[in-house]
Amino acid sequence: MNKEQFRHIAIVLQLLIVTAFSDVQAQQVERSELIGAYIYNFARLSSSDLQKEKSSYNIVLISEEPSLITELRALESSLKINDKEIKIFVADEIEEEYKQSCLIVIGEDKQKLYDEVFDKTKDYGTLLVSINNPNPRNILFNIYDTPDGNLLFEINKGNIYERKIGIKSEIELMGGTEIDVKELYLQAQSKLVESEKQLNTLKSVIDSTNSIIVRSEKEIENYKGEIEAYKEEMKQQKLLYEQQFERSKNLSDKLIEQKKEVSESKVYLGDIQDSLHALKLELNASNDEIYNNRQILSRQREAMNTKELTLQEKNKVISQQKNTVISFIIGFVVAFIILVLLYRSEKQKRQQNKLLAKQKQQLEKLNSTKDKLFRIISHDLLSPFSGMLGIANILNVSYGELNESERKEYIELINGEMENYLKLLNNLLEWSRLQTNDIQFSPSVWKLIDVIKTETDNVNMSASHKDISILFDDDMEYMVKADKNMVSIMLRNLLMNAVKYSDKGSIVKIKCHVSGNANPNLTTVSIIDEGIGFDKQNLELALDNGVMASKPGTIGEKGTGLGLFLCNEFAEKHGYKLKVETEVGIGSKISFSLDSVS
């Protein structure tokens, strides 16, 4: 490709850039409005302790972009967040206002400050929104431009939960993408390896071409040296020829003088004739030498012309090779660009399929939740009322015919049904809160022994009806960092299950221990009973989905499977799974673990 072709390509690229810039200016206002809408919804659908403490919703904008500043000012003057006024603070660098800010927006022109803002706000529960941040590992919410001109957002829930910020499920319906850091790292690594391979291939082609050009230039220099040597040799031959010609001319002059002498003096004719003959022989020899020199000069000229033609052919071959290499490079770049565009298109398609699959999974989960809720309402909530209604009818009809012990027995039956009903309602309430993400994980430091004793006292009433003893003879405090409400619900459900599925007169034990050298910061609580145990299939359904075939207790108590499911969910909130060791007819040992505090 020559200079003229490169000049034309540069002009076309400049025209494309000018056209694209005009389109960007035309879309700037619409883009800033969409960014403002995203920011408003992020603030509206999130919650934290910092937001609850403030009388107004404070937003700091770190940017000098006029359209973004104008849009946020418009939000400040026209909208509210959770019935609180919005206050906008605009800054071009990091200031102390971040400690009082519910949300900080870092504009695209200030992304170099993002990591510093991220580190300084870790302990304040501040929500961060970035625009076109290239590092997905540190983002909370990131709004980014797609190659096709759209504006989307991505979310890193790990960083959001680490700041103790709650987000509502409606955010997922806005179409954002959840960051998978591991997948991002693997994709970036694959692209880097592929780019290095292509770069090495291109480098080898260029090195090979440069080597050919260097060798050709050396050959040209050698030919030039040979031509210069031939020119010098021709100059020498020409000088020799001129000298021979001058000698011939001198001989001719001598011959003329001698002829004059012969004509003047015939006495010396014989000597003159001999001299003349010698001169003729010398002249003939000089003529032969001149002829030979002319032949040599002619052959040298032919050889020089041949070498010049050869040099021209080689120059033509070198020019063709250069054009071939340039064409190959251009074709390679065009193919690479096409492959990148195809890859991006395929990536977007995969993301859309992934989003559809996720939405389908959510719909299936909602349907399952709806079916289970209807089943519990239609069956499990109806049973306690039916039982109590039947007993109440007996008391109502035959109250005067019953003695005191029979009345007391019926009242105890009603009380037992009410206890089962209350337990079912509590579990159903916690389960529904769990399904709607209304339960926030709030760990704190407290004494485990206090909660164990409280829940043991709560369950002792039910246990006394079956003459079951709940034993806990450990006097260590066991300081733990956990969600106190969740641990109370786990202990209550596990103890009530142990009592329900244990025979009269049996023992339920509570054991606590701190793990050894393998994990010194882990406290494990175990509930051990001598009851009827669980079969493996029903146990897996109860732990994974909260679904268990209705199995009554040892004296006919009702069960739904929600208790074990709630306990497993709450255990996973603390970072550990519920561990169940059971054998049908022998008993069960159910354990959960909490983080210890020394």
Coordinates of C-alpha atoms in Angstrom, one line a residue:
M1 CA 0.0 0.0 0.0
N2 CA 1.5 3.4 -1.1
K3 CA 1.3 6.7 0.7
E4 CA -1.6 7.9 -1.3
Q5 CA -3.7 4.9 -0.3
F6 CA -2.9 5.5 3.4
R7 CA -3.9 9.2 3.0
H8 CA -7.3 8.2 1.7
I9 CA -7.9 5.7 4.5
A10 CA -7.0 8.4 7.1
I11 CA -9.5 10.8 5.6
V12 CA -12.3 8.2 5.7
L13 CA -11.5 7.4 9.4
Q14 CA -11.6 11.1 10.2
L15 CA -15.1 11.4 8.6
L16 CA -16.3 8.4 10.6
I17 CA -15.1 9.9 13.8
V18 CA -16.7 13.2 13.1
T19 CA -20.1 11.5 12.3
A20 CA -19.9 9.3 15.5
F21 CA -19.1 12.4 17.6
S22 CA -22.2 14.2 16.2
D23 CA -24.3 11.2 17.2
V24 CA -22.9 11.1 20.7
Q25 CA -23.8 14.8 21.2
A26 CA -27.3 14.2 20.0
Q27 CA -27.8 11.3 22.5
Q28 CA -26.0 13.0 25.5
V29 CA -29.2 14.4 27.1
E30 CA -31.1 11.1 26.8
R31 CA -28.1 9.3 28.3
S32 CA -27.9 11.6 31.4
E33 CA -31.6 11.2 32.1
L34 CA -31.3 7.4 32.0
I35 CA -28.3 7.6 34.4
G36 CA -30.4 9.8 36.7
A37 CA -33.2 7.2 36.6
Y38 CA -30.8 4.4 37.4
I39 CA -29.3 6.3 40.4
Y40 CA -32.8 7.2 41.8
N41 CA -33.9 3.5 41.6
F42 CA -30.7 2.3 43.2
A43 CA -31.3 4.6 46.1
R44 CA -35.0 3.9 46.4
L45 CA -34.6 0.1 46.4
S46 CA -31.7 -0.1 48.9
S47 CA -31.6 0.3 52.7
S48 CA -28.9 0.7 55.4
D49 CA -28.5 1.9 59.0
L50 CA -26.8 5.0 57.7
Q51 CA -29.9 5.9 55.6
K52 CA -32.2 5.4 58.5
E53 CA -30.1 7.7 60.7
K54 CA -30.2 10.7 58.3
S55 CA -33.1 13.1 58.1
S56 CA -32.4 13.7 54.4
Y57 CA -31.1 11.5 51.7
N58 CA -27.6 12.9 51.0
I59 CA -26.0 12.2 47.6
V60 CA -22.4 13.3 46.7
L61 CA -21.6 13.6 43.0
I62 CA -17.8 13.5 42.2
S63 CA -17.8 14.8 38.6
E64 CA -17.5 17.9 36.4
E65 CA -19.8 16.6 33.7
P66 CA -22.5 19.4 33.2
S67 CA -25.3 17.1 32.0
L68 CA -24.9 14.8 34.9
I69 CA -24.9 17.6 37.4
T70 CA -28.0 19.1 35.8
E71 CA -29.9 15.8 36.0
L72 CA -29.1 15.2 39.7
R73 CA -30.1 18.8 40.5
A74 CA -33.4 18.0 38.8
L75 CA -33.9 14.9 41.1
E76 CA -33.1 17.1 44.1
S77 CA -35.8 19.6 43.2
S78 CA -38.6 17.2 42.1
L79 CA -38.3 13.8 43.9
K80 CA -38.0 12.3 47.4
I81 CA -36.5 8.9 48.5
N82 CA -38.4 7.1 51.2
D83 CA -40.2 10.3 52.2
K84 CA -36.9 12.1 52.7
E85 CA -35.7 15.1 50.8
I86 CA -32.8 14.6 48.4
K87 CA -29.7 16.8 49.0
I88 CA -27.0 16.9 46.2
F89 CA -23.4 17.8 47.0
V90 CA -21.1 18.3 43.9
A91 CA -17.3 17.9 44.3
D92 CA -14.4 17.4 42.0
E93 CA -12.3 15.5 44.5
I94 CA -12.7 13.3 47.7
E95 CA -14.0 15.4 50.6
E96 CA -15.1 14.7 54.2
E97 CA -18.8 14.7 53.1
Y98 CA -18.5 11.0 52.2
K99 CA -18.9 10.2 55.9
Q100 CA -22.4 11.7 56.0
S101 CA -23.4 10.5 52.5
C102 CA -26.0 7.8 51.8
L103 CA -24.9 7.4 48.2
I104 CA -21.8 8.6 46.2
V105 CA -21.8 8.8 42.4
I106 CA -18.4 8.8 40.7
G107 CA -18.6 10.2 37.2
E108 CA -16.8 8.7 34.2
D109 CA -14.3 11.6 34.3
K110 CA -13.4 10.8 37.9
Q111 CA -13.0 7.0 37.8
K112 CA -9.4 7.3 38.9
L113 CA -10.7 8.3 42.3
Y114 CA -13.1 5.3 42.6
D115 CA -10.7 2.8 44.4
E116 CA -9.8 5.5 47.0
V117 CA -13.6 6.3 47.6
F118 CA -14.3 2.5 47.8
D119 CA -11.7 2.0 50.6
K120 CA -12.6 5.1 52.6
T121 CA -16.4 4.2 52.7
K122 CA -16.1 0.5 53.6
D123 CA -17.0 1.1 57.2
Y124 CA -19.9 3.6 56.7
G125 CA -22.5 1.5 54.8
T126 CA -22.3 4.0 51.9
L127 CA -23.8 3.0 48.5
L128 CA -21.5 3.6 45.5
V129 CA -22.5 4.1 41.9
S130 CA -19.8 4.2 39.2
I131 CA -20.1 5.0 35.5
N132 CA -18.0 2.8 33.0
N133 CA -15.8 1.5 35.8
P134 CA -13.3 -1.0 34.1
N135 CA -12.7 -3.0 37.4
P136 CA -15.8 -5.1 38.3
R137 CA -14.2 -6.5 41.5
N138 CA -14.7 -3.3 43.5
I139 CA -18.0 -2.1 42.1
L140 CA -21.4 -2.0 44.0
F141 CA -23.5 -0.6 41.1
N142 CA -21.8 0.2 37.7
I143 CA -23.6 1.9 34.8
Y144 CA -21.9 1.2 31.5
D145 CA -22.3 1.9 27.8
T146 CA -22.7 -1.1 25.4
P147 CA -21.1 -1.3 21.9
D148 CA -24.6 -1.0 20.4
G149 CA -25.3 2.3 22.1
N150 CA -27.4 1.0 25.0
L151 CA -26.9 1.9 28.7
L152 CA -27.0 -1.1 31.2
F153 CA -25.9 -1.7 34.7
E154 CA -24.1 -4.5 36.6
I155 CA -24.2 -5.3 40.4
N156 CA -21.7 -6.9 42.8
K157 CA -23.9 -8.3 45.6
G158 CA -20.8 -9.5 47.6
N159 CA -19.6 -5.9 48.1
I160 CA -23.1 -4.6 48.8
Y161 CA -23.8 -7.3 51.5
E162 CA -20.3 -6.7 53.0
R163 CA -21.4 -3.1 53.7
K164 CA -24.6 -4.3 55.4
I165 CA -26.7 -2.8 52.7
G166 CA -30.0 -4.4 51.9
I167 CA -31.4 -4.4 48.4
K168 CA -34.9 -5.3 47.2
S169 CA -35.6 -8.0 44.6
E170 CA -37.1 -5.4 42.2
I171 CA -33.6 -4.3 41.3
E172 CA -33.2 -7.7 39.5
L173 CA -36.2 -6.9 37.3
M174 CA -34.5 -3.7 36.0
G175 CA -32.3 -5.9 33.8
G176 CA -28.9 -5.6 35.5
T177 CA -26.1 -8.2 35.4
E178 CA -24.7 -9.8 38.5
I179 CA -20.9 -9.9 38.4
D180 CA -19.1 -13.2 38.5
V181 CA -15.5 -12.3 39.3
K182 CA -14.2 -15.7 38.6
E183 CA -15.8 -15.9 35.2
L184 CA -14.5 -12.4 34.3
Y185 CA -11.0 -13.4 35.3
L186 CA -11.1 -16.6 33.2
Q187 CA -12.5 -14.7 30.2
A188 CA -9.8 -12.0 30.5
Q189 CA -7.1 -14.6 30.8
S190 CA -8.3 -16.4 27.7
K191 CA -8.5 -13.2 25.7
L192 CA -4.9 -12.3 26.8
V193 CA -3.5 -15.7 25.7
E194 CA -5.3 -15.4 22.3
S195 CA -4.1 -11.9 21.8
E196 CA -0.5 -12.9 22.6
K197 CA -0.7 -15.7 20.1
Q198 CA -2.0 -13.4 17.4
L199 CA 0.7 -10.8 18.3
N200 CA 3.4 -13.4 18.1
T201 CA 2.2 -14.5 14.7
L202 CA 2.1 -11.0 13.4
K203 CA 5.5 -10.3 14.8
S204 CA 7.0 -13.3 13.1
V205 CA 5.5 -12.2 9.8
I206 CA 6.9 -8.7 10.2
D207 CA 10.4 -10.1 11.3
S208 CA 10.4 -12.3 8.2
T209 CA 9.5 -9.4 5.9
N210 CA 12.1 -7.2 7.5
S211 CA 14.7 -9.9 7.1
I212 CA 13.9 -10.2 3.3
I213 CA 14.1 -6.4 2.9
V214 CA 17.4 -6.3 4.7
R215 CA 18.9 -9.0 2.5
S216 CA 17.6 -7.3 -0.6
E217 CA 19.1 -4.0 0.4
K218 CA 22.4 -5.7 1.1
E219 CA 22.3 -7.3 -2.4
I220 CA 21.5 -3.9 -3.9
E221 CA 24.5 -2.4 -2.1
N222 CA 26.7 -5.2 -3.4
Y223 CA 25.4 -4.6 -7.0
K224 CA 26.1 -0.9 -6.6
G225 CA 29.7 -1.7 -5.5
E226 CA 30.2 -4.0 -8.5
I227 CA 28.9 -1.3 -10.8
E228 CA 31.2 1.3 -9.3
A229 CA 34.1 -1.2 -9.7
Y230 CA 33.2 -1.7 -13.4
K231 CA 33.0 2.1 -13.9
E232 CA 36.5 2.5 -12.5
E233 CA 37.8 -0.4 -14.7
M234 CA 36.2 1.3 -17.7
K235 CA 37.9 4.6 -16.9
Q236 CA 41.2 2.7 -16.7
Q237 CA 40.6 1.0 -20.1
K238 CA 39.6 4.4 -21.6
L239 CA 42.9 5.9 -20.3
L240 CA 44.9 3.0 -21.7
Y241 CA 43.1 3.4 -25.1
E242 CA 43.9 7.1 -25.2
Q243 CA 47.6 6.4 -24.4
Q244 CA 47.8 3.8 -27.2
F245 CA 46.1 6.2 -29.6
E246 CA 48.7 8.9 -28.7
R247 CA 51.5 6.4 -29.2
S248 CA 50.1 5.5 -32.6
K249 CA 49.9 9.2 -33.5
N250 CA 53.5 9.7 -32.5
L251 CA 54.5 6.7 -34.6
S252 CA 52.7 8.1 -37.6
D253 CA 54.6 11.4 -37.2
K254 CA 57.9 9.5 -37.1
L255 CA 56.9 7.5 -40.2
I256 CA 56.3 10.7 -42.1
E257 CA 59.6 12.2 -41.1
Q258 CA 61.4 9.0 -42.0
K259 CA 59.7 9.0 -45.4
K260 CA 61.0 12.5 -46.0
E261 CA 64.5 11.4 -45.0
V262 CA 64.2 8.5 -47.5
S263 CA 63.2 10.8 -50.2
E264 CA 66.0 13.1 -49.5
S265 CA 68.6 10.4 -49.0
K266 CA 68.3 7.1 -50.9
V267 CA 71.7 6.1 -49.6
Y268 CA 70.1 5.0 -46.4
L269 CA 67.1 3.4 -48.0
G270 CA 67.7 -0.1 -46.8
D271 CA 68.0 1.0 -43.2
I272 CA 65.0 3.2 -43.5
Q273 CA 63.0 0.4 -45.1
D274 CA 63.9 -1.9 -42.2
S275 CA 63.0 0.8 -39.8
L276 CA 59.7 1.3 -41.7
H277 CA 59.0 -2.4 -41.6
A278 CA 59.6 -2.4 -37.8
L279 CA 57.4 0.6 -37.4
K280 CA 54.6 -1.1 -39.5
L281 CA 54.8 -4.1 -37.3
E282 CA 54.6 -2.0 -34.2
L283 CA 51.7 -0.1 -35.6
N284 CA 49.9 -3.3 -36.4
A285 CA 50.5 -4.6 -32.9
S286 CA 49.1 -1.3 -31.5
N287 CA 46.1 -1.6 -33.8
D288 CA 45.5 -5.2 -32.6
E289 CA 45.8 -4.1 -29.0
I290 CA 43.3 -1.2 -29.6
Y291 CA 40.9 -3.6 -31.2
N292 CA 41.1 -6.0 -28.3
N293 CA 40.6 -3.2 -25.8
R294 CA 37.4 -2.2 -27.8
Q295 CA 36.1 -5.8 -27.6
I296 CA 36.7 -5.9 -23.9
L297 CA 35.0 -2.6 -23.4
S298 CA 32.0 -3.8 -25.4
R299 CA 31.7 -7.0 -23.4
Q300 CA 32.0 -5.0 -20.1
R301 CA 29.2 -2.7 -21.3
E302 CA 27.0 -5.7 -22.1
A303 CA 27.7 -7.2 -18.7
M304 CA 26.9 -3.9 -17.0
N305 CA 23.6 -3.6 -18.9
T306 CA 22.7 -7.2 -17.9
K307 CA 23.4 -6.5 -14.2
E308 CA 21.3 -3.4 -14.4
L309 CA 18.4 -5.4 -15.8
T310 CA 18.8 -8.0 -13.1
L311 CA 18.9 -5.3 -10.4
Q312 CA 15.6 -3.8 -11.8
E313 CA 13.9 -7.2 -11.7
K314 CA 15.0 -7.7 -8.1
N315 CA 13.7 -4.3 -7.1
K316 CA 10.4 -5.2 -8.8
V317 CA 10.2 -8.5 -6.8
I318 CA 11.0 -6.6 -3.5
S319 CA 8.2 -4.1 -4.2
Q320 CA 5.7 -6.9 -4.9
Q321 CA 6.8 -8.6 -1.6
K322 CA 6.2 -5.4 0.3
N323 CA 2.8 -5.0 -1.2
T324 CA 1.9 -8.6 -0.4
V325 CA 3.0 -8.2 3.3
I326 CA 1.0 -4.9 3.7
S327 CA -2.1 -6.6 2.1
F328 CA -1.7 -9.6 4.5
I329 CA -1.5 -7.3 7.5
I330 CA -4.5 -5.3 6.5
G331 CA -6.5 -8.5 5.9
F332 CA -5.4 -9.9 9.2
V333 CA -6.5 -6.7 11.1
V334 CA -9.9 -6.7 9.3
A335 CA -10.4 -10.4 10.2
F336 CA -9.5 -9.7 13.8
I337 CA -12.0 -6.9 14.0
I338 CA -14.7 -9.1 12.5
L339 CA -13.9 -11.9 15.1
V340 CA -14.1 -9.4 18.0
L341 CA -17.5 -8.1 16.8
L342 CA -18.8 -11.7 16.4
Y343 CA -17.5 -12.5 19.9
R344 CA -19.2 -9.5 21.4
S345 CA -22.5 -10.4 19.7
E346 CA -22.3 -14.0 21.0
K347 CA -21.4 -12.8 24.5
Q348 CA -24.5 -10.5 24.6
K349 CA -26.7 -13.4 23.3
R350 CA -25.3 -15.7 26.1
Q351 CA -26.0 -13.0 28.7
Q352 CA -29.6 -12.6 27.5
N353 CA -30.1 -16.4 27.6
K354 CA -28.6 -16.5 31.1
L355 CA -31.0 -13.7 32.2
L356 CA -34.0 -15.6 30.7
A357 CA -32.9 -18.8 32.5
K358 CA -32.6 -16.9 35.7
Q359 CA -36.1 -15.3 35.3
K360 CA -37.5 -18.8 34.5
Q361 CA -35.9 -20.2 37.6
Q362 CA -37.4 -17.4 39.7
L363 CA -40.9 -18.0 38.2
E364 CA -40.6 -21.7 39.0
K365 CA -39.5 -20.9 42.6
L366 CA -42.5 -18.4 42.9
N367 CA -44.9 -21.1 41.7
S368 CA -43.5 -23.6 44.1
T369 CA -43.8 -21.1 46.9
K370 CA -47.4 -20.3 46.0
D371 CA -48.3 -24.1 45.8
K372 CA -46.7 -24.8 49.2
L373 CA -48.4 -21.8 50.8
F374 CA -51.8 -23.0 49.5
R375 CA -51.1 -26.5 50.7
I376 CA -50.2 -25.3 54.2
I377 CA -53.2 -23.0 54.4
S378 CA -55.6 -25.6 53.1
H379 CA -54.3 -28.5 55.1
D380 CA -51.9 -27.7 57.9
L381 CA -53.6 -24.6 59.2
L382 CA -57.0 -26.3 58.9
S383 CA -56.1 -29.4 61.0
P384 CA -55.5 -27.6 64.4
F385 CA -58.8 -25.6 64.0
S386 CA -60.7 -28.8 63.2
G387 CA -59.2 -30.6 66.2
M388 CA -59.9 -27.7 68.6
L389 CA -63.4 -27.3 67.2
G390 CA -64.2 -31.0 67.8
I391 CA -62.9 -30.8 71.4
A392 CA -64.7 -27.5 72.0
N393 CA -68.0 -29.1 70.7
I394 CA -67.6 -32.0 73.1
L395 CA -67.0 -29.6 76.0
N396 CA -69.9 -27.4 74.9
V397 CA -72.4 -30.3 74.6
S398 CA -71.2 -32.6 77.5
Y399 CA -69.7 -30.1 79.9
G400 CA -72.1 -30.9 82.7
E401 CA -71.7 -34.7 82.2
L402 CA -67.8 -34.5 82.4
N403 CA -65.9 -34.7 85.6
E404 CA -63.1 -32.3 86.5
S405 CA -60.3 -34.6 85.3
E406 CA -62.0 -35.1 81.9
R407 CA -62.5 -31.4 81.5
K408 CA -58.9 -30.8 82.4
E409 CA -57.9 -33.4 79.8
Y410 CA -59.9 -31.7 77.1
I411 CA -58.5 -28.3 78.0
E412 CA -55.0 -29.7 77.8
L413 CA -55.8 -31.1 74.4
I414 CA -56.9 -27.7 73.2
N415 CA -53.8 -26.1 74.8
G416 CA -51.6 -28.7 72.9
E417 CA -53.4 -27.9 69.6
M418 CA -52.9 -24.2 70.2
E419 CA -49.2 -24.7 70.9
N420 CA -48.9 -26.6 67.6
Y421 CA -50.8 -23.9 65.8
L422 CA -48.6 -21.2 67.3
K423 CA -45.5 -23.0 66.2
L424 CA -46.8 -23.5 62.7
L425 CA -47.8 -19.8 62.4
N426 CA -44.3 -18.7 63.7
N427 CA -42.6 -21.0 61.2
L428 CA -44.9 -19.9 58.4
L429 CA -44.3 -16.2 59.2
E430 CA -40.5 -16.7 59.2
W431 CA -40.7 -18.8 56.0
S432 CA -42.7 -16.1 54.2
R433 CA -40.3 -13.4 55.3
L434 CA -37.4 -15.5 54.0
Q435 CA -39.2 -16.0 50.6
T436 CA -39.6 -12.2 50.2
N437 CA -36.1 -11.3 51.4
D438 CA -37.4 -9.3 54.3
I439 CA -35.1 -11.0 56.8
Q440 CA -31.8 -9.0 57.1
F441 CA -28.7 -10.8 58.5
S442 CA -27.5 -8.7 61.4
P443 CA -24.7 -10.4 63.4
S444 CA -23.6 -9.1 66.8
V445 CA -21.5 -10.4 69.7
W446 CA -23.5 -12.1 72.6
K447 CA -23.5 -15.0 75.0
L448 CA -24.8 -18.2 73.5
I449 CA -25.6 -19.8 76.9
D450 CA -28.3 -17.1 77.6
V451 CA -30.2 -17.9 74.4
I452 CA -29.9 -21.7 74.9
K453 CA -31.4 -21.4 78.4
T454 CA -34.2 -19.1 77.3
E455 CA -35.3 -21.4 74.4
T456 CA -34.9 -24.4 76.7
D457 CA -37.4 -22.8 79.1
N458 CA -39.8 -22.0 76.2
V459 CA -39.8 -25.6 75.1
N460 CA -39.9 -27.3 78.6
M461 CA -43.7 -26.8 78.8
S462 CA -44.3 -28.9 75.7
A463 CA -41.6 -31.4 76.8
S464 CA -43.3 -31.8 80.2
H465 CA -46.5 -33.1 78.5
K466 CA -44.5 -36.1 77.3
D467 CA -42.3 -36.4 80.4
I468 CA -39.2 -35.5 78.3
S469 CA -36.1 -34.0 79.9
I470 CA -34.0 -31.4 78.1
L471 CA -30.4 -31.5 79.5
F472 CA -27.8 -28.8 79.2
D473 CA -25.2 -28.9 81.9
D474 CA -22.5 -26.7 80.4
D475 CA -21.7 -23.4 82.2
M476 CA -19.3 -21.8 79.7
E477 CA -20.5 -18.5 78.2
Y478 CA -19.5 -19.3 74.5
M479 CA -19.2 -15.7 73.1
V480 CA -20.3 -15.8 69.5
K481 CA -20.8 -13.3 66.6
A482 CA -24.1 -14.2 65.0
D483 CA -27.7 -13.0 64.3
K484 CA -29.4 -13.5 67.7
N485 CA -32.9 -13.8 66.3
M486 CA -32.0 -16.4 63.7
V487 CA -30.1 -18.5 66.3
S488 CA -33.2 -18.4 68.7
I489 CA -35.5 -19.6 65.9
M490 CA -33.0 -22.4 65.0
L491 CA -32.8 -23.6 68.6
R492 CA -36.5 -23.4 69.2
N493 CA -37.4 -25.4 66.0
L494 CA -34.7 -28.0 66.6
L495 CA -35.7 -28.5 70.3
M496 CA -39.4 -28.7 69.4
N497 CA -38.7 -31.3 66.6
A498 CA -36.6 -33.3 69.1
V499 CA -39.5 -33.3 71.6
K500 CA -42.1 -34.0 68.9
Y501 CA -40.3 -37.1 67.5
S502 CA -39.1 -38.5 70.9
D503 CA -41.0 -41.1 73.0
K504 CA -42.4 -40.3 76.4
G505 CA -39.8 -40.4 79.2
S506 CA -36.8 -40.0 76.9
I507 CA -34.0 -37.4 77.1
V508 CA -33.0 -34.5 74.7
K509 CA -29.4 -33.3 75.1
I510 CA -27.8 -29.9 74.1
K511 CA -24.0 -30.0 73.5
C512 CA -21.7 -27.1 72.7
H513 CA -18.0 -27.3 71.8
V514 CA -15.3 -25.0 70.3
S515 CA -13.3 -26.7 67.5
G516 CA -9.6 -27.5 68.0
N517 CA -6.6 -26.5 66.0
A518 CA -8.3 -27.0 62.6
N519 CA -10.6 -24.0 63.1
P520 CA -10.2 -22.4 66.6
N521 CA -12.9 -19.7 65.8
L522 CA -15.9 -22.0 65.4
T523 CA -18.5 -23.0 68.0
T524 CA -20.8 -25.9 67.2
V525 CA -24.2 -26.5 68.9
S526 CA -25.7 -30.0 68.7
I527 CA -29.3 -31.2 69.6
I528 CA -29.3 -34.9 70.3
D529 CA -32.5 -37.0 70.7
E530 CA -33.5 -40.7 71.0
G531 CA -36.5 -40.4 68.8
I532 CA -37.8 -42.1 65.6
G533 CA -35.2 -40.4 63.2
F534 CA -35.7 -39.4 59.6
D535 CA -35.4 -41.3 56.3
K536 CA -32.8 -39.9 53.9
Q537 CA -35.2 -38.9 51.0
N538 CA -37.6 -36.9 53.2
L539 CA -34.7 -35.3 55.0
E540 CA -33.2 -34.0 51.7
L541 CA -36.5 -32.6 50.6
A542 CA -37.0 -30.8 53.9
L543 CA -33.5 -29.3 53.9
D544 CA -33.4 -28.1 50.3
N545 CA -37.0 -27.1 49.6
G546 CA -39.0 -27.1 52.9
V547 CA -41.0 -30.0 51.6
M548 CA -41.6 -33.1 53.7
A549 CA -44.3 -35.8 53.7
S550 CA -46.6 -35.1 56.6
K551 CA -45.2 -37.2 59.4
P552 CA -46.9 -37.0 62.9
G553 CA -44.9 -37.0 66.2
T554 CA -44.9 -39.8 68.6
I555 CA -48.3 -38.8 70.0
G556 CA -49.7 -37.5 66.8
E557 CA -48.3 -34.0 66.6
K558 CA -48.5 -32.4 63.2
G559 CA -45.5 -31.4 61.0
T560 CA -44.8 -29.5 57.8
G561 CA -41.0 -29.7 57.2
L562 CA -40.7 -25.9 57.4
G563 CA -38.7 -26.0 60.7
L564 CA -35.7 -27.9 59.3
F565 CA -35.8 -25.8 56.1
L566 CA -35.7 -22.5 58.1
C567 CA -32.9 -23.8 60.3
N568 CA -30.8 -24.8 57.2
E569 CA -31.4 -21.4 55.5
F570 CA -30.4 -19.5 58.7
A571 CA -27.3 -21.7 59.2
E572 CA -26.3 -20.9 55.6
K573 CA -26.7 -17.2 56.4
H574 CA -24.0 -17.7 59.0
G575 CA -21.7 -19.4 56.4
Y576 CA -22.3 -23.0 57.4
K577 CA -24.8 -25.8 56.5
L578 CA -27.0 -27.7 58.9
K579 CA -25.4 -31.1 59.7
V580 CA -27.8 -33.9 60.3
E581 CA -26.8 -37.4 61.6
T582 CA -29.9 -39.7 61.9
E583 CA -30.9 -43.3 61.8
V584 CA -34.5 -44.5 61.7
G585 CA -35.6 -45.9 65.0
I586 CA -32.4 -44.8 66.8
G587 CA -32.5 -41.0 67.0
S588 CA -31.0 -37.9 65.5
K589 CA -28.1 -35.5 66.0
I590 CA -28.6 -32.1 64.4
S591 CA -25.7 -29.5 64.6
F592 CA -25.1 -25.9 63.4
S593 CA -21.9 -23.8 63.7
L594 CA -21.3 -20.1 64.6
D595 CA -18.3 -17.9 64.6
S596 CA -16.6 -17.7 68.0
V597 CA -15.3 -14.5 69.6
S598 CA -12.4 -14.8 72.1

